[in-house]
């Protein structure tokens, strides 16, 4: 579309797909890949040789997946900068320079500037997977709208999402998992129906409530990391002051908390009131040590 628009001197037609792509790339792919971008691996402290080998294997897989995500992002940004070059030459050049791995100019200076690159030729796309992904995103959009009407935050897990439609069946297991993650439900059931609609099971059991409280707690810890300008590779110790019920909540989810929030050790001690939050009837005070 960009090439066709430029060939016909239709700047509005050629630039619009770039805006749409940037929105999709940033709000969907990059957001969903944040955990994959994290560079740290937690090898743990094991003495058993089998456990050490298993953790090493998992760490290697995690690093491989992280590198694949970073390489994919770099490729996309390079191609995007080429498409942007005729419209926003300075911004395109800035993006190009920042994603170059080898900054040493070669003899032909082919990597020195985005404006010296060959124009990208469009390739065939997998229309089936694109259609499946669009179905998944449509389901997510309707489910989130249903959540909003019920006044239930996305961080609060729900048991089930029913999708009623004659054409909305999503067969790919990875896409089904994406829907679960985005809508924050445990199960998805596809049923035939005359009209396209979704139904959420809004009953919140004690187990789901506890998980929702934990997600709110995790959000605040991540917010504190951001305020301290920490990067994913910065591992911290966390001091938490709370009551017995709050401690049980943290202990129940502490493995996930350490993994997601980059925490090495959690201690339950007195903490200053500068970082205090309330989640329902629970109160937490934090102290983060780098």
GROMACS .gro file of C-alpha atoms in nm:
model
  290
    1UNK     CA    1   0.000   0.000   0.000
    2UNK     CA    2   0.283   0.243   0.081
    3UNK     CA    3   0.461   0.170  -0.246
    4UNK     CA    4   0.144   0.195  -0.454
    5UNK     CA    5   0.054   0.525  -0.292
    6UNK     CA    6   0.399   0.673  -0.354
    7UNK     CA    7   0.401   0.552  -0.714
    8UNK     CA    8   0.074   0.738  -0.770
    9UNK     CA    9   0.181   1.045  -0.568
   10UNK     CA   10  -0.100   0.982  -0.318
   11UNK     CA   11   0.068   1.079   0.007
   12UNK     CA   12  -0.239   1.025   0.226
   13UNK     CA   13  -0.289   0.673   0.092
   14UNK     CA   14   0.079   0.584   0.130
   15UNK     CA   15   0.127   0.724   0.481
   16UNK     CA   16  -0.189   0.591   0.647
   17UNK     CA   17  -0.073   0.225   0.660
   18UNK     CA   18   0.243   0.336   0.843
   19UNK     CA   19   0.038   0.502   1.118
   20UNK     CA   20  -0.184   0.195   1.150
   21UNK     CA   21   0.117  -0.035   1.168
   22UNK     CA   22   0.296   0.173   1.433
   23UNK     CA   23  -0.017   0.160   1.647
   24UNK     CA   24  -0.046  -0.218   1.608
   25UNK     CA   25   0.324  -0.276   1.664
   26UNK     CA   26   0.348  -0.068   1.980
   27UNK     CA   27   0.017  -0.149   2.148
   28UNK     CA   28   0.013  -0.517   2.058
   29UNK     CA   29   0.347  -0.680   1.972
   30UNK     CA   30   0.581  -0.472   2.189
   31UNK     CA   31   0.343  -0.469   2.485
   32UNK     CA   32   0.294  -0.845   2.467
   33UNK     CA   33   0.668  -0.907   2.429
   34UNK     CA   34   0.786  -0.707   2.732
   35UNK     CA   35   0.854  -1.018   2.940
   36UNK     CA   36   1.044  -1.174   2.649
   37UNK     CA   37   1.269  -0.869   2.625
   38UNK     CA   38   1.395  -0.912   2.981
   39UNK     CA   39   1.763  -1.000   2.978
   40UNK     CA   40   1.794  -1.152   3.324
   41UNK     CA   41   1.772  -1.523   3.402
   42UNK     CA   42   1.739  -1.663   3.748
   43UNK     CA   43   1.963  -1.969   3.773
   44UNK     CA   44   1.867  -2.028   4.135
   45UNK     CA   45   2.064  -2.203   4.403
   46UNK     CA   46   2.046  -2.577   4.347
   47UNK     CA   47   2.281  -2.851   4.462
   48UNK     CA   48   2.107  -3.134   4.280
   49UNK     CA   49   2.278  -3.190   3.943
   50UNK     CA   50   1.952  -3.279   3.765
   51UNK     CA   51   1.780  -2.963   3.888
   52UNK     CA   52   2.080  -2.754   3.783
   53UNK     CA   53   2.072  -2.908   3.435
   54UNK     CA   54   1.696  -2.850   3.403
   55UNK     CA   55   1.725  -2.487   3.511
   56UNK     CA   56   2.019  -2.436   3.273
   57UNK     CA   57   1.810  -2.576   2.987
   58UNK     CA   58   1.517  -2.348   3.071
   59UNK     CA   59   1.748  -2.047   3.098
   60UNK     CA   60   1.896  -2.130   2.756
   61UNK     CA   61   1.546  -2.149   2.605
   62UNK     CA   62   1.455  -1.818   2.767
   63UNK     CA   63   1.768  -1.650   2.629
   64UNK     CA   64   1.700  -1.795   2.283
   65UNK     CA   65   1.341  -1.666   2.288
   66UNK     CA   66   1.457  -1.325   2.413
   67UNK     CA   67   1.713  -1.298   2.134
   68UNK     CA   68   1.452  -1.400   1.877
   69UNK     CA   69   1.213  -1.131   2.004
   70UNK     CA   70   1.488  -0.867   1.995
   71UNK     CA   71   1.602  -0.969   1.645
   72UNK     CA   72   1.243  -0.958   1.521
   73UNK     CA   73   1.193  -0.613   1.671
   74UNK     CA   74   1.518  -0.488   1.519
   75UNK     CA   75   1.421  -0.619   1.174
   76UNK     CA   76   1.077  -0.456   1.197
   77UNK     CA   77   1.224  -0.120   1.304
   78UNK     CA   78   1.477  -0.130   1.019
   79UNK     CA   79   1.207  -0.199   0.762
   80UNK     CA   80   0.979   0.060   0.920
   81UNK     CA   81   1.250   0.326   0.904
   82UNK     CA   82   1.288   0.260   0.529
   83UNK     CA   83   0.915   0.313   0.475
   84UNK     CA   84   0.917   0.626   0.690
   85UNK     CA   85   1.219   0.781   0.516
   86UNK     CA   86   1.028   0.966   0.238
   87UNK     CA   87   0.785   1.119   0.490
   88UNK     CA   88   0.994   1.173   0.804
   89UNK     CA   89   1.359   1.160   0.697
   90UNK     CA   90   1.514   1.272   1.025
   91UNK     CA   91   1.307   1.045   1.249
   92UNK     CA   92   1.364   0.753   1.012
   93UNK     CA   93   1.739   0.814   1.023
   94UNK     CA   94   1.735   0.832   1.403
   95UNK     CA   95   1.555   0.497   1.430
   96UNK     CA   96   1.790   0.339   1.176
   97UNK     CA   97   2.103   0.449   1.359
   98UNK     CA   98   1.976   0.332   1.697
   99UNK     CA   99   1.903  -0.025   1.585
  100UNK     CA  100   2.230  -0.084   1.401
  101UNK     CA  101   2.441  -0.353   1.569
  102UNK     CA  102   2.767  -0.291   1.384
  103UNK     CA  103   2.836   0.083   1.390
  104UNK     CA  104   3.165   0.049   1.197
  105UNK     CA  105   3.109   0.178   0.842
  106UNK     CA  106   3.207  -0.065   0.568
  107UNK     CA  107   3.380   0.024   0.244
  108UNK     CA  108   3.057   0.082   0.055
  109UNK     CA  109   2.894   0.279   0.342
  110UNK     CA  110   2.577   0.076   0.289
  111UNK     CA  111   2.483   0.082   0.658
  112UNK     CA  112   2.568   0.447   0.720
  113UNK     CA  113   2.221   0.581   0.648
  114UNK     CA  114   1.868   0.461   0.595
  115UNK     CA  115   1.859   0.684   0.288
  116UNK     CA  116   2.123   0.466   0.121
  117UNK     CA  117   1.914   0.149   0.152
  118UNK     CA  118   1.722  -0.026  -0.122
  119UNK     CA  119   1.347   0.017  -0.109
  120UNK     CA  120   1.177  -0.282   0.051
  121UNK     CA  121   0.979  -0.507  -0.183
  122UNK     CA  122   0.651  -0.647  -0.054
  123UNK     CA  123   0.639  -1.022   0.002
  124UNK     CA  124   0.349  -1.265   0.020
  125UNK     CA  125   0.182  -1.284   0.359
  126UNK     CA  126   0.005  -1.567   0.538
  127UNK     CA  127  -0.353  -1.444   0.502
  128UNK     CA  128  -0.490  -1.730   0.714
  129UNK     CA  129  -0.287  -1.642   1.025
  130UNK     CA  130  -0.368  -1.272   0.975
  131UNK     CA  131  -0.740  -1.351   0.964
  132UNK     CA  132  -0.710  -1.570   1.274
  133UNK     CA  133  -0.523  -1.296   1.459
  134UNK     CA  134  -0.788  -1.041   1.362
  135UNK     CA  135  -1.059  -1.274   1.494
  136UNK     CA  136  -0.865  -1.306   1.820
  137UNK     CA  137  -0.831  -0.930   1.852
  138UNK     CA  138  -1.202  -0.879   1.780
  139UNK     CA  139  -1.287  -1.127   2.056
  140UNK     CA  140  -1.049  -0.952   2.295
  141UNK     CA  141  -1.204  -0.614   2.214
  142UNK     CA  142  -1.560  -0.734   2.280
  143UNK     CA  143  -1.459  -0.918   2.599
  144UNK     CA  144  -1.281  -0.612   2.738
  145UNK     CA  145  -1.588  -0.403   2.658
  146UNK     CA  146  -1.799  -0.655   2.852
  147UNK     CA  147  -1.557  -0.628   3.146
  148UNK     CA  148  -1.586  -0.250   3.142
  149UNK     CA  149  -1.967  -0.267   3.149
  150UNK     CA  150  -1.950  -0.494   3.455
  151UNK     CA  151  -1.696  -0.267   3.622
  152UNK     CA  152  -1.440  -0.547   3.661
  153UNK     CA  153  -1.075  -0.451   3.617
  154UNK     CA  154  -0.865  -0.652   3.372
  155UNK     CA  155  -0.625  -0.741   3.653
  156UNK     CA  156  -0.903  -0.939   3.821
  157UNK     CA  157  -0.901  -1.294   3.675
  158UNK     CA  158  -1.231  -1.453   3.574
  159UNK     CA  159  -1.317  -1.817   3.529
  160UNK     CA  160  -1.462  -1.838   3.181
  161UNK     CA  161  -1.531  -1.653   2.856
  162UNK     CA  162  -1.796  -1.786   2.618
  163UNK     CA  163  -1.768  -1.686   2.254
  164UNK     CA  164  -2.088  -1.734   2.056
  165UNK     CA  165  -2.056  -1.710   1.679
  166UNK     CA  166  -2.081  -1.910   1.363
  167UNK     CA  167  -1.748  -1.787   1.228
  168UNK     CA  168  -1.539  -1.679   1.525
  169UNK     CA  169  -1.382  -2.014   1.610
  170UNK     CA  170  -1.009  -1.970   1.671
  171UNK     CA  171  -0.823  -2.296   1.609
  172UNK     CA  172  -0.465  -2.194   1.685
  173UNK     CA  173  -0.374  -2.282   2.047
  174UNK     CA  174  -0.129  -1.993   2.071
  175UNK     CA  175  -0.398  -1.745   1.967
  176UNK     CA  176  -0.640  -1.894   2.219
  177UNK     CA  177  -0.375  -1.842   2.487
  178UNK     CA  178  -0.331  -1.483   2.372
  179UNK     CA  179  -0.704  -1.425   2.418
  180UNK     CA  180  -0.686  -1.576   2.768
  181UNK     CA  181  -0.393  -1.352   2.859
  182UNK     CA  182  -0.548  -1.034   2.720
  183UNK     CA  183  -0.892  -1.088   2.873
  184UNK     CA  184  -0.749  -1.255   3.188
  185UNK     CA  185  -0.972  -1.563   3.193
  186UNK     CA  186  -0.893  -1.923   3.279
  187UNK     CA  187  -1.098  -2.091   3.007
  188UNK     CA  188  -1.253  -2.005   2.670
  189UNK     CA  189  -1.554  -2.189   2.530
  190UNK     CA  190  -1.660  -2.149   2.166
  191UNK     CA  191  -2.030  -2.203   2.095
  192UNK     CA  192  -2.236  -2.170   1.780
  193UNK     CA  193  -2.473  -1.877   1.767
  194UNK     CA  194  -2.670  -1.664   1.525
  195UNK     CA  195  -2.503  -1.342   1.634
  196UNK     CA  196  -2.149  -1.262   1.738
  197UNK     CA  197  -2.127  -1.199   2.111
  198UNK     CA  198  -1.928  -1.287   2.419
  199UNK     CA  199  -2.033  -1.374   2.773
  200UNK     CA  200  -1.817  -1.350   3.083
  201UNK     CA  201  -1.858  -1.555   3.398
  202UNK     CA  202  -1.841  -1.268   3.648
  203UNK     CA  203  -1.850  -1.478   3.966
  204UNK     CA  204  -1.532  -1.403   4.163
  205UNK     CA  205  -1.434  -1.692   4.389
  206UNK     CA  206  -1.194  -1.646   4.685
  207UNK     CA  207  -0.915  -1.799   4.475
  208UNK     CA  208  -0.977  -1.558   4.188
  209UNK     CA  209  -1.002  -1.267   4.432
  210UNK     CA  210  -0.664  -1.355   4.582
  211UNK     CA  211  -0.507  -1.369   4.237
  212UNK     CA  212  -0.661  -1.033   4.152
  213UNK     CA  213  -0.518  -0.881   4.470
  214UNK     CA  214  -0.178  -1.022   4.382
  215UNK     CA  215  -0.190  -0.871   4.034
  216UNK     CA  216  -0.270  -0.532   4.186
  217UNK     CA  217   0.021  -0.578   4.426
  218UNK     CA  218   0.252  -0.671   4.139
  219UNK     CA  219   0.143  -0.365   3.941
  220UNK     CA  220   0.243  -0.138   4.228
  221UNK     CA  221   0.580  -0.309   4.267
  222UNK     CA  222   0.644  -0.267   3.894
  223UNK     CA  223   0.542   0.097   3.926
  224UNK     CA  224   0.799   0.142   4.204
  225UNK     CA  225   1.067  -0.015   3.984
  226UNK     CA  226   0.980   0.232   3.710
  227UNK     CA  227   0.998   0.525   3.951
  228UNK     CA  228   1.345   0.411   4.054
  229UNK     CA  229   1.439   0.395   3.682
  230UNK     CA  230   1.535   0.028   3.706
  231UNK     CA  231   1.582  -0.183   3.395
  232UNK     CA  232   1.471  -0.549   3.372
  233UNK     CA  233   1.825  -0.674   3.439
  234UNK     CA  234   1.838  -0.490   3.776
  235UNK     CA  235   1.763  -0.751   4.044
  236UNK     CA  236   1.641  -0.613   4.377
  237UNK     CA  237   1.557  -0.720   4.732
  238UNK     CA  238   1.211  -0.634   4.858
  239UNK     CA  239   1.112  -0.552   5.216
  240UNK     CA  240   0.737  -0.571   5.280
  241UNK     CA  241   0.543  -0.469   5.589
  242UNK     CA  242   0.190  -0.610   5.608
  243UNK     CA  243  -0.040  -0.818   5.829
  244UNK     CA  244  -0.067  -1.198   5.838
  245UNK     CA  245  -0.326  -1.209   5.559
  246UNK     CA  246  -0.110  -0.990   5.337
  247UNK     CA  247   0.193  -1.206   5.410
  248UNK     CA  248   0.003  -1.521   5.313
  249UNK     CA  249  -0.092  -1.355   4.985
  250UNK     CA  250   0.270  -1.265   4.907
  251UNK     CA  251   0.399  -1.609   5.005
  252UNK     CA  252   0.139  -1.779   4.785
  253UNK     CA  253   0.258  -1.595   4.474
  254UNK     CA  254   0.620  -1.522   4.570
  255UNK     CA  255   0.776  -1.743   4.300
  256UNK     CA  256   0.591  -1.555   4.027
  257UNK     CA  257   0.661  -1.223   4.199
  258UNK     CA  258   1.035  -1.289   4.204
  259UNK     CA  259   1.035  -1.393   3.840
  260UNK     CA  260   0.821  -1.112   3.699
  261UNK     CA  261   0.937  -0.823   3.918
  262UNK     CA  262   1.308  -0.914   3.922
  263UNK     CA  263   1.322  -0.981   4.297
  264UNK     CA  264   1.595  -1.192   4.455
  265UNK     CA  265   1.478  -1.198   4.816
  266UNK     CA  266   1.161  -1.096   4.999
  267UNK     CA  267   1.177  -1.001   5.367
  268UNK     CA  268   0.882  -0.925   5.593
  269UNK     CA  269   1.004  -0.639   5.810
  270UNK     CA  270   0.912  -0.283   5.898
  271UNK     CA  271   0.916  -0.050   5.598
  272UNK     CA  272   0.873   0.328   5.564
  273UNK     CA  273   0.527   0.461   5.486
  274UNK     CA  274   0.650   0.645   5.176
  275UNK     CA  275   0.549   0.350   4.956
  276UNK     CA  276   0.216   0.241   5.103
  277UNK     CA  277  -0.078   0.096   4.912
  278UNK     CA  278  -0.416  -0.046   5.005
  279UNK     CA  279  -0.571  -0.336   4.818
  280UNK     CA  280  -0.917  -0.407   4.951
  281UNK     CA  281  -0.875  -0.465   5.323
  282UNK     CA  282  -0.499  -0.521   5.291
  283UNK     CA  283  -0.225  -0.265   5.346
  284UNK     CA  284   0.133  -0.300   5.218
  285UNK     CA  285   0.443  -0.089   5.275
  286UNK     CA  286   0.748  -0.142   5.052
  287UNK     CA  287   1.119  -0.081   5.056
  288UNK     CA  288   1.314  -0.176   4.745
  289UNK     CA  289   1.690  -0.233   4.774
  290UNK     CA  290   1.908  -0.258   4.467
   0.00000   0.00000   0.00000
